[in-house]
XYZ file of C-alpha atoms in Angstrom:
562
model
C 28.011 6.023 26.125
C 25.675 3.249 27.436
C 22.706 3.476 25.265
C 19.354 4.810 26.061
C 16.549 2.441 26.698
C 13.406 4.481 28.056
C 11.583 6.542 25.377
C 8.043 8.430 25.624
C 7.434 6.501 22.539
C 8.475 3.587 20.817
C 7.560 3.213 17.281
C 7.547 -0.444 15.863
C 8.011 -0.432 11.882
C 9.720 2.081 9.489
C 7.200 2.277 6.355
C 4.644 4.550 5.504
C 2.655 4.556 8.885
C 5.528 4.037 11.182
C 7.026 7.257 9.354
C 4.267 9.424 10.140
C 4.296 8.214 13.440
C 7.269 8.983 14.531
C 7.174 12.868 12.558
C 3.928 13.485 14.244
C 5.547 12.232 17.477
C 8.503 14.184 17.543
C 7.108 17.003 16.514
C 4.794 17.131 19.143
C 8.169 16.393 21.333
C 8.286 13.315 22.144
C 11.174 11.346 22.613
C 11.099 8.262 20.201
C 12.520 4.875 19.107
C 11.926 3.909 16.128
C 12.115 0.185 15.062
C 12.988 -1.122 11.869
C 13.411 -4.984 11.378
C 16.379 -4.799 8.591
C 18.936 -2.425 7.318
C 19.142 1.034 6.856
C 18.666 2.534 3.741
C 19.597 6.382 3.423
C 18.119 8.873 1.205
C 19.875 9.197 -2.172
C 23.238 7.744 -1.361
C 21.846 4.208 -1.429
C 19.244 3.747 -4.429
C 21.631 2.214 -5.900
C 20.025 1.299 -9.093
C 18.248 4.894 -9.110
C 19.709 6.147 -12.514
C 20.421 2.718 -14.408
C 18.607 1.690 -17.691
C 17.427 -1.796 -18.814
C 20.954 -2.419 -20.883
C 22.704 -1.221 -17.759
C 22.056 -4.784 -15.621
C 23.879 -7.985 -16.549
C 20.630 -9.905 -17.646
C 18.793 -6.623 -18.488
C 16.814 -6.380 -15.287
C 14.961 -10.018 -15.633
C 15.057 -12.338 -12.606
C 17.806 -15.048 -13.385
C 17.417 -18.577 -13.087
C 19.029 -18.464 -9.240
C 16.601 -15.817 -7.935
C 13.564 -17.751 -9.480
C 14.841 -20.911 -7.664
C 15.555 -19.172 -4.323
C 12.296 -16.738 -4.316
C 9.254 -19.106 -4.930
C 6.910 -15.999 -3.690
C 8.169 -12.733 -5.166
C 8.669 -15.114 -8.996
C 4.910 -14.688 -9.142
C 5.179 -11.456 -10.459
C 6.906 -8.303 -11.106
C 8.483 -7.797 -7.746
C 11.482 -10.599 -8.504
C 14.057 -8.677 -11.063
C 17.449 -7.080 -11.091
C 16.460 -3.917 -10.308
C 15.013 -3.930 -7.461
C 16.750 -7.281 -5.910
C 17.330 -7.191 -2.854
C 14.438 -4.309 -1.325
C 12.096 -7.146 -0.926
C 11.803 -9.492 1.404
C 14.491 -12.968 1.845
C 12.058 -15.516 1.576
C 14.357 -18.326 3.453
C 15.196 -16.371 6.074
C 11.215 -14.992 7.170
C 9.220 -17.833 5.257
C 5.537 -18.067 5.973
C 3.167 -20.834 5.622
C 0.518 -20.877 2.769
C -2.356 -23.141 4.306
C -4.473 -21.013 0.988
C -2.236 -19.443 -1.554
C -1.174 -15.956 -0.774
C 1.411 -13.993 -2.035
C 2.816 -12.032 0.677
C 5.508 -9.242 -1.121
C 7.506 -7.591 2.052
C 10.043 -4.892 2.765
C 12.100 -5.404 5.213
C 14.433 -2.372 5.645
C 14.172 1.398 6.724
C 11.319 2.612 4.773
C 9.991 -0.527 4.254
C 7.498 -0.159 1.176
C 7.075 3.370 1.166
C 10.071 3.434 -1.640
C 8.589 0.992 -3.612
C 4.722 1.431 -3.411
C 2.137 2.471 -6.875
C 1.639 5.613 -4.779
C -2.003 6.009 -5.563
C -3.372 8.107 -3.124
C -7.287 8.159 -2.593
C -9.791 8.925 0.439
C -12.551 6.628 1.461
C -15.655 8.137 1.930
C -19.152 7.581 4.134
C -20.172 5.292 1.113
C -17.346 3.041 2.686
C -17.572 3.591 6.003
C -20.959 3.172 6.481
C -21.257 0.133 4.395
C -20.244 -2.356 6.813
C -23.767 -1.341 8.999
C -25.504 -0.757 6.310
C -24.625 -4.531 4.712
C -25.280 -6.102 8.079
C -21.438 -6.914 7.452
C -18.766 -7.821 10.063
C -18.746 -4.528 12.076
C -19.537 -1.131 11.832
C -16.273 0.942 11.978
C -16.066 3.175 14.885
C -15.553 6.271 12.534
C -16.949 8.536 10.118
C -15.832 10.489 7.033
C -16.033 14.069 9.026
C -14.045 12.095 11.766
C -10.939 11.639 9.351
C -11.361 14.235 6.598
C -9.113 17.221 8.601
C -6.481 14.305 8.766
C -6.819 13.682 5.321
C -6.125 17.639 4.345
C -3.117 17.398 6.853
C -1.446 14.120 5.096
C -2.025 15.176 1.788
C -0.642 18.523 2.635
C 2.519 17.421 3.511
C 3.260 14.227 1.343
C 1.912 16.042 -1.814
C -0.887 14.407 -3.660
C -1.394 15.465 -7.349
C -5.207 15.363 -8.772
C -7.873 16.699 -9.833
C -11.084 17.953 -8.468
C -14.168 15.855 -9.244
C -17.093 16.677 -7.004
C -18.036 13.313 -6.005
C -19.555 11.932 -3.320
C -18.058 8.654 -3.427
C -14.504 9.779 -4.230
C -13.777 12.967 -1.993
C -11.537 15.653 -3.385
C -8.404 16.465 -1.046
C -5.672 19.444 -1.181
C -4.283 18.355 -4.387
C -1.465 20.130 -6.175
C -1.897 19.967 -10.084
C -2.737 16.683 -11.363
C -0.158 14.247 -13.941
C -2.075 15.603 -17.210
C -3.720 12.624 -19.083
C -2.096 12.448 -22.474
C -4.410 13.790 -25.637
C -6.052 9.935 -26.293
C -6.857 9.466 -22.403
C -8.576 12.863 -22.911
C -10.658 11.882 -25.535
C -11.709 8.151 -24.089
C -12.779 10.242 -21.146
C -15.111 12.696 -23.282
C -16.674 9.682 -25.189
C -17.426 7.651 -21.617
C -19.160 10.631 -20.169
C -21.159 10.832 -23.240
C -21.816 7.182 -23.703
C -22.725 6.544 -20.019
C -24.836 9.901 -19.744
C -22.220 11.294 -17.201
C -22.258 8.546 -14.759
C -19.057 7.125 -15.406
C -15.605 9.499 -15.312
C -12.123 8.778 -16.504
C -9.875 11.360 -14.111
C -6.122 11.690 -13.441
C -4.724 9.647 -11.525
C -4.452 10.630 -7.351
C -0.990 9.969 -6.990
C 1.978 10.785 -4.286
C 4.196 12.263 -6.733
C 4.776 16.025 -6.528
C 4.324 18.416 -9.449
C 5.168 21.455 -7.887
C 8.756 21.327 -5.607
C 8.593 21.230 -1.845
C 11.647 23.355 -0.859
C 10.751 22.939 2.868
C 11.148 19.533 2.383
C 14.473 19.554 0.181
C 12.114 17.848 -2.048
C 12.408 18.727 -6.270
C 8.967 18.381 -8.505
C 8.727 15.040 -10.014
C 10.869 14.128 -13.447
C 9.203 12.006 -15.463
C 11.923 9.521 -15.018
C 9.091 6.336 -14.081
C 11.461 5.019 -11.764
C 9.869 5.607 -8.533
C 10.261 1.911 -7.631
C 14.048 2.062 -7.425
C 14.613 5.225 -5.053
C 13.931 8.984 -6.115
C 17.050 11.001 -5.739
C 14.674 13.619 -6.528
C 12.227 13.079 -3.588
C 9.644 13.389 -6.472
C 7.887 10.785 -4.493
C 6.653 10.729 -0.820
C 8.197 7.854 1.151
C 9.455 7.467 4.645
C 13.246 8.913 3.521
C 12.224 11.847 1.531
C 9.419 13.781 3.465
C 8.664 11.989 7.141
C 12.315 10.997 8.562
C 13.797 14.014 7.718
C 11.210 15.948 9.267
C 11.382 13.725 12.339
C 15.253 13.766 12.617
C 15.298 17.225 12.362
C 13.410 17.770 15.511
C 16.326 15.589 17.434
C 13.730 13.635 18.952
C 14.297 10.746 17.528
C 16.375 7.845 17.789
C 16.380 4.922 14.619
C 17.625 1.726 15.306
C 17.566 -0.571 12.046
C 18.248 -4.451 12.594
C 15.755 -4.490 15.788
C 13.011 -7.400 15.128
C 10.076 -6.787 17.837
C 9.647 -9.741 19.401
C 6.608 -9.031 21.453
C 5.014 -5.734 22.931
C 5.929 -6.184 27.190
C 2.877 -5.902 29.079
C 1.774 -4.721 32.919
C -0.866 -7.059 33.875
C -1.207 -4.512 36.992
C -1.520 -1.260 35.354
C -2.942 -3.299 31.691
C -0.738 -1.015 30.359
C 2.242 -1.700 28.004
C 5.943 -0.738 29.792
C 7.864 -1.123 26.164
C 9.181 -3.866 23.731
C 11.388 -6.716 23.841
C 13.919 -6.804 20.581
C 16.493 -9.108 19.058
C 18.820 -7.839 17.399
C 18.925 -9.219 13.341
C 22.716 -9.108 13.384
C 23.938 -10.040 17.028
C 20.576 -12.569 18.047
C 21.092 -10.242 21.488
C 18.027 -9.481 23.109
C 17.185 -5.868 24.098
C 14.349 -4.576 26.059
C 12.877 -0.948 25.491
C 10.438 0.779 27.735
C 7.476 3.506 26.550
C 4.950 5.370 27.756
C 2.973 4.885 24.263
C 3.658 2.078 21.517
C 2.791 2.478 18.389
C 2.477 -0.721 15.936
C 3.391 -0.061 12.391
C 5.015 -3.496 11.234
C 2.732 -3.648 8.178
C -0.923 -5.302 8.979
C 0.460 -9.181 9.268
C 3.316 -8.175 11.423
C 1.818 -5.631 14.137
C -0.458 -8.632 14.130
C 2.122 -11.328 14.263
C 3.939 -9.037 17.577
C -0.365 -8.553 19.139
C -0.005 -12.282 18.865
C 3.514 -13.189 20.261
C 2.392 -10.895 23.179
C 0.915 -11.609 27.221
C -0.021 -14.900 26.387
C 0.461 -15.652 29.894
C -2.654 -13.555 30.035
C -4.116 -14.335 26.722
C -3.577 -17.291 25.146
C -4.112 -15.686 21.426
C -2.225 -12.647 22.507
C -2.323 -9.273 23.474
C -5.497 -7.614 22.095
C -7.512 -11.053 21.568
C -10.259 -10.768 24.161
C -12.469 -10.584 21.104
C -11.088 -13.538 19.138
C -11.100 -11.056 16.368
C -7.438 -11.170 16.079
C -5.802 -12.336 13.107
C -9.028 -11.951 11.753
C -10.446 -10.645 8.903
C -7.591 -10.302 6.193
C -8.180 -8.355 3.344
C -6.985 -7.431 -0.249
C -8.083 -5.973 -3.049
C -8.460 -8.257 -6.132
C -7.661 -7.365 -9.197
C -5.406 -8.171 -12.638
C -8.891 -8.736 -14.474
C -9.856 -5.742 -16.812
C -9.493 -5.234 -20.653
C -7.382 -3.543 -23.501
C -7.274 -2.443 -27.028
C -5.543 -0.653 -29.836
C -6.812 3.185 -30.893
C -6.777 4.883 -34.244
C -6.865 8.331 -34.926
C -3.782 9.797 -33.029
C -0.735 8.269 -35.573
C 0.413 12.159 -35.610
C 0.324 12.801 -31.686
C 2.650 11.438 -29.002
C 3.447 12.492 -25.357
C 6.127 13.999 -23.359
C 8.431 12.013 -20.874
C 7.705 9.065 -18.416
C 4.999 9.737 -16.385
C 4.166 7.742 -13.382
C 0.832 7.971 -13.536
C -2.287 7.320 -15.593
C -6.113 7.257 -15.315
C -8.398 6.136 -12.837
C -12.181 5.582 -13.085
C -13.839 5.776 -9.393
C -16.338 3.310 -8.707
C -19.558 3.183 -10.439
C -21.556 -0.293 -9.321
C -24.106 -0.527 -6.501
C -24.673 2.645 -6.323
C -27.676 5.063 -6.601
C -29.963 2.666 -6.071
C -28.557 -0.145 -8.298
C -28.318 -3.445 -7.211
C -25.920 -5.947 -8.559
C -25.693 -9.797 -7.419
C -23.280 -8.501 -5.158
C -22.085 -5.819 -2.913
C -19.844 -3.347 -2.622
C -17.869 -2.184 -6.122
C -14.460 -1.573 -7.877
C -12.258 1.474 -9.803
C -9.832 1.396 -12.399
C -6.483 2.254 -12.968
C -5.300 2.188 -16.795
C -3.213 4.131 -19.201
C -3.087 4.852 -22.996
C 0.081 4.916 -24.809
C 2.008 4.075 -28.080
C 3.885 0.936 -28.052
C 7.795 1.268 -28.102
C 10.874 -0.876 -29.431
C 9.692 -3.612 -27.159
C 6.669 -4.292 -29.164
C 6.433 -7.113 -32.007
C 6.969 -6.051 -35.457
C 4.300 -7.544 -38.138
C 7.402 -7.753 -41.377
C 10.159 -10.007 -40.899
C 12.401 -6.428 -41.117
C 16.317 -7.576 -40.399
C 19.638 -5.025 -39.999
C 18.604 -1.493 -41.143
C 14.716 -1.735 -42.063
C 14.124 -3.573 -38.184
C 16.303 -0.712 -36.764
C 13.790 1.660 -38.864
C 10.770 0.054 -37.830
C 11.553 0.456 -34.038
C 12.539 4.041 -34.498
C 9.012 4.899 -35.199
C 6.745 4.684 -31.949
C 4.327 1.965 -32.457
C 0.132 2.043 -32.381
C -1.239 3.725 -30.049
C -3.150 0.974 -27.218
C -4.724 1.547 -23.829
C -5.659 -0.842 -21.024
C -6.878 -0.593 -17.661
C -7.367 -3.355 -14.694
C -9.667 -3.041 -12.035
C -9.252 -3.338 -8.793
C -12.032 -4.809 -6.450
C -13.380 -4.377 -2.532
C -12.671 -7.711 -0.629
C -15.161 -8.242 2.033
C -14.127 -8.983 5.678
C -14.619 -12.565 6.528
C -13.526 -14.172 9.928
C -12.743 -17.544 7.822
C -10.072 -15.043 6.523
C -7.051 -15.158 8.900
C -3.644 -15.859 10.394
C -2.284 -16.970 12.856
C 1.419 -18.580 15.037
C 2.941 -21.366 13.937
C 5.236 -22.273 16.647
C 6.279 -25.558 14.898
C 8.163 -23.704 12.046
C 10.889 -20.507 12.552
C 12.472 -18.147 11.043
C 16.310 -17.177 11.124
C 15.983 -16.020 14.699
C 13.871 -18.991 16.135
C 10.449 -17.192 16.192
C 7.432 -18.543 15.236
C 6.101 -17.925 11.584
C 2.529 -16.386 10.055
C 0.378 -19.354 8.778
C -1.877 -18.065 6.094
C -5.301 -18.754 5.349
C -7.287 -16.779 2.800
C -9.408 -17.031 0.128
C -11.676 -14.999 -2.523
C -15.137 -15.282 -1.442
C -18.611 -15.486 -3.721
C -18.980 -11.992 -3.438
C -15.378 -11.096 -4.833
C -15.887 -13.857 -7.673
C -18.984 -12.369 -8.507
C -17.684 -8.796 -9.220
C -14.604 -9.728 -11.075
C -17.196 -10.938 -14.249
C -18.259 -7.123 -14.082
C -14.676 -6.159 -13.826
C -13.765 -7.781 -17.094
C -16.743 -6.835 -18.708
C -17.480 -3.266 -17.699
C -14.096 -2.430 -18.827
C -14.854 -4.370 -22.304
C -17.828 -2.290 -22.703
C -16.738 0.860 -21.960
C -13.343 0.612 -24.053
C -16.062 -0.494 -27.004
C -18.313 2.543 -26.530
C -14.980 5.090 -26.398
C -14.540 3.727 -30.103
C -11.488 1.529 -29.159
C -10.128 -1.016 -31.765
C -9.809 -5.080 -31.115
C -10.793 -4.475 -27.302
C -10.059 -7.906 -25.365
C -10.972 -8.922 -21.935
C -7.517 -9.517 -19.660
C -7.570 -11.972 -17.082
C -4.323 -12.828 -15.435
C -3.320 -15.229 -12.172
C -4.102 -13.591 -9.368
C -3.587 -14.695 -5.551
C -4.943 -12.753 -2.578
C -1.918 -10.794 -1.596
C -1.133 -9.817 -4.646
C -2.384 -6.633 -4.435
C 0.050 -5.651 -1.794
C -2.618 -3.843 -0.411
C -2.851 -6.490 3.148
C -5.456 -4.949 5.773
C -7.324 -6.586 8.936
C -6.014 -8.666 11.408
C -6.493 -5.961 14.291
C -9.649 -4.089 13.142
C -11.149 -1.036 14.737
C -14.603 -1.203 15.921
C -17.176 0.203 18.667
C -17.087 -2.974 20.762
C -14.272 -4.616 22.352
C -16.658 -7.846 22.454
C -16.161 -7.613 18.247
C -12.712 -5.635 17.814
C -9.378 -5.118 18.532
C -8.919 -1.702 18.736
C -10.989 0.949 19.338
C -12.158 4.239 17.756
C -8.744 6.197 17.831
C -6.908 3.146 17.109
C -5.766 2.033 20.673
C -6.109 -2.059 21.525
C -8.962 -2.661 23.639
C -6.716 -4.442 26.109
C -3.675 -2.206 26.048
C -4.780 1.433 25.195
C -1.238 2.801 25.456
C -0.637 0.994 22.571
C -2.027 2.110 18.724
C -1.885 0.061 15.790
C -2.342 2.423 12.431
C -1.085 0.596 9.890
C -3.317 -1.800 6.894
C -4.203 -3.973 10.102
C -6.905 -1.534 11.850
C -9.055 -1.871 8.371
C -12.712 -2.634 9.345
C -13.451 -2.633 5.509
C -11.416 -2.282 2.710
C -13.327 0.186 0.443
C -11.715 -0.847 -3.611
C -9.489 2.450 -3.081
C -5.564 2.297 -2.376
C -5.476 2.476 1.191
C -2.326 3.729 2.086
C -3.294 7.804 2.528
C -5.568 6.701 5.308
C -2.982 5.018 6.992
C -1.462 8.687 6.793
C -4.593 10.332 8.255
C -5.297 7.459 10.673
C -1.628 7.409 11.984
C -1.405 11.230 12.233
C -4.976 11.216 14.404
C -3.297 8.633 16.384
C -0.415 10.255 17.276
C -2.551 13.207 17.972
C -4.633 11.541 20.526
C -1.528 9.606 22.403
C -0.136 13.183 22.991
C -3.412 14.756 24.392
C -3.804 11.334 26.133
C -0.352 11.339 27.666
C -0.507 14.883 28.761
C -4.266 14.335 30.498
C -2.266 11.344 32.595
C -4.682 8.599 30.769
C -2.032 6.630 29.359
């Protein structure tokens, strides 16, 4: 059977956003494509590594020589190891150009990082969404919180977010199922910072994508404890694109997944400005495809929907589709972090904890706000968590045979630590963009990088360290010490801009439902349509965003706009 190549929708990227894209599209009954860049990678059957242990891998799960040598990027920190090998992105094959350091951490395969992501799961608020008009900073996004927050209760609905209601302003509650308790000395460092800081600063559970209730709808079970989200939950314990969205979208027979497709560029109408599909070469074959649409809907992860904007009509623009405003590429944000602080507690020898959890703490934001002023803008949370050391940790005695084996029997002092994680402003200095001198494996053109912290960020991270300092102090913690590790933009894995939304198409990309300015049949939803970057995780708004999207190109397509 020849294969189909007309769809109401294609769907460009497999990962969090393009997952919700294509569920909301299908459901809504739509016929879809969706795209995915590398292989497939089914539910269950191929976490491969889902149910090993450390002493289970030939070099215990530590990056060996060879993969330090041929993965310059990922060695930079924890995303290079045995374990997960292989779920990350090949480095030779889709190389980039640093012009500033950044460390760019892909995943390039059905699902894309929505197996391997922290799944901390919070909502911006007004306090973020404002700020950009309030700060007389890049531009005002095109959206409010009362705009987004019925999205918000529909994402978190269905992927399952576990937390706990706070009341605060700054940090909305959502439809939370019961929170990942804090353990007994997280309890009490939360008690002695509400006390010491008059109430104004609050250690809470974490906000996290991990179920603790079972989603039998979903053929999803309650999470286990097991900590070993990042290798592929046989469990489903964890929301990503193979255990809650495709599912829900194949079920609906709607939907058609093609793995191995690399979008090449988004094929525009100059007549009707409209988009008529996508061109694609195939990963394993180099064949070239082409794939018509009534809607598009860019999900690549921010740099790529950007890099395909880019790689697009530039017979009609010579930066690409969607950069009228020379906006495009623009704008790349992070959130900073690996500064913060840690320490040893006494007082809880006789107390320990039950199973892995993969969770911890967080503490919302608490700087520039209420009035206070700080030599900079905007703020930062923390994530942390307390807990006793294990048979990794050092031992003081020079034990040997029997008495070492004894000593790491015992669980170890109890310590807690917590990093902070920062708002990055939006800066047009901050950008990518083509460079057609250099390729990849297929002959396209590669992402040149070029992004730095700013005064602003530099500025907070002194807080960072020594907020954290001071409040471990006044909790009563033991031989507190400041952490500062290397950090490069990117790190964070938490990419946004590039495409942002905005009320102008003089200043933005896209506009307020996410459609490019130049081609509204096509929406771009994932980390690329930030305006701002709040210091939250970001990826639940991608959720809500995506799901309004989808919402919109259906009411669109049935009014005969699109």
């Amino acid at each position: 059977m020849a294969e189909n190549m007309h769809y109401d929708a294609i769907v460009v990227g497999s990962g969090i956003s393009g997952g919700w894209a294509a569920k909301e599209l299908t459901e809504k009954g739509l016929k879809v494509l969706m795209l995915e860049r590398g292989r497939n990678i089914e539910h269950v059957t191929d976490y491969v590594n889902a149910d090993n242990e450390t002493w289970n891998y030939p070099h215990r799960g530590v990056a060996t020589q060879e993969m330090v040598d041929n993965y310059p990027v990922l060695k930079r920190d924890y995303a290079l190891n045995e374990q997960t090998f292989g779920m990350w992105a090949n480095e030779k094959d889709s190389p980039y150009i640093e012009k500033k350091r950044f460390d760019w951490f892909r995943g390039y395969h059905v699902g894309g990082r929505s197996l391997m992501w922290g799944r901390q799961s919070y909502r911006l608020s007004d306090l973020d969404f404002e700020a950009n008009a309030k700060d007389g900073i890049a531009t005002d996004w095109p959206i409010r919180y009362a705009d987004i927050a019925p999205w918000y209760d529909h994402a978190e609905k269905f992927a399952g977010i576990s937390g706990s209601v706070e009341g605060l302003d700054h940090l909305p509650d959502g439809q939370f199922l019961p929170p990942i308790p804090l353990n007994i000395v997280e309890k009490d460092v939360a008690a002695r910072l509400r006390k010491s800081f008059g109430g104004k600063r609050y250690l809470i559970n974490s906000r996290v994508a991990n179920i603790t209730e079972p989603k039998p709808e979903q053929n999803r079970v309650n999470c286990q404890y097991r900590n070993k989200c990042w290798l592929g939950c046989p469990y489903g314990g964890y929301f990503s694109t193979q255990s809650a969205t495709l599912p829900v979208a194949m079920a609906t027979g709607n939907l058609t997944l093609r793995p191995f497709s690399i979008v090449s560029r988004v094929i525009y109408d100059k007549d009707t400005k409209r988009a008529k599909g996508v061109e694609v070469i195939d990963a394993e074959t180099n064949q070239t495809y082409e794939y018509t649409a009534k809607v598009v809907f860019l999900n690549a992860s921010s740099f790529n929907s950007t890099w395909v904007l880019m790689n697009s009509a530039t017979d009609v623009w010579e930066g690409g589709l969607g950069s009228s405003s020379g906006e495009l590429g623009h704008n790349v944000m992070d959130h900073h972090f690996r500064v913060g602080a840690e320490g040893r507690v006494e007082g809880f020898d006789d107390k320990y904890y039950f199973g892995r959890r993969p969770a911890g703490f967080y503490i919302p934001r608490f700087r520039n706000l209420d009035g206070e002023q700080r030599d900079y803008t905007r703020g930062f949370g923390y994530q942390g968590s307390a807990s006793r050391q294990g048979w990794k940790r050092e031992i003081a005695e020079l034990n040997v045979g029997k008495d070492l084996k004894d000593a790491l029997s015992k669980p170890g002092d109890w310590t807690i630590g917590m990093t902070a994680f920062g708002e990055m402003l939006p800066s047009h200095d901050n950008h990518i963009a083509l460079d057609r001198s250099t390729t990849d494996k297929w002959g396209l053109p590669v992402l040149a990088i070029s992004v730095e912290l700013g005064e602003n960020e530099r500025k907070m991270r002194v807080d960072m360290k020594q907020d954290a300092i001071d409040m471990l102090e006044a909790a009563g913690i033991k031989d507190v010490k400041g952490t500062e590790r290397d950090y490069g933009v990117g790190m964070g894995i938490h990419e946004m801009g590039t495409a942002r939304m905005g009320r102008d198409p003089k200043s933005s990309v896209l506009n307020g439902n996410n459609q490019v300015w130049d081609a509204p049949n096509v929406y771009v939803t994932d980390g690329a349509c930030m305006t701002s970057s709040s210091c939250v995780n970001p990826s639940l708004t991608y959720m809500a965003l995506t799901a309004r999207a989808a919402a919109h190109a259906v009411d669109s397509l049935k009014k005969g706009e699109l």
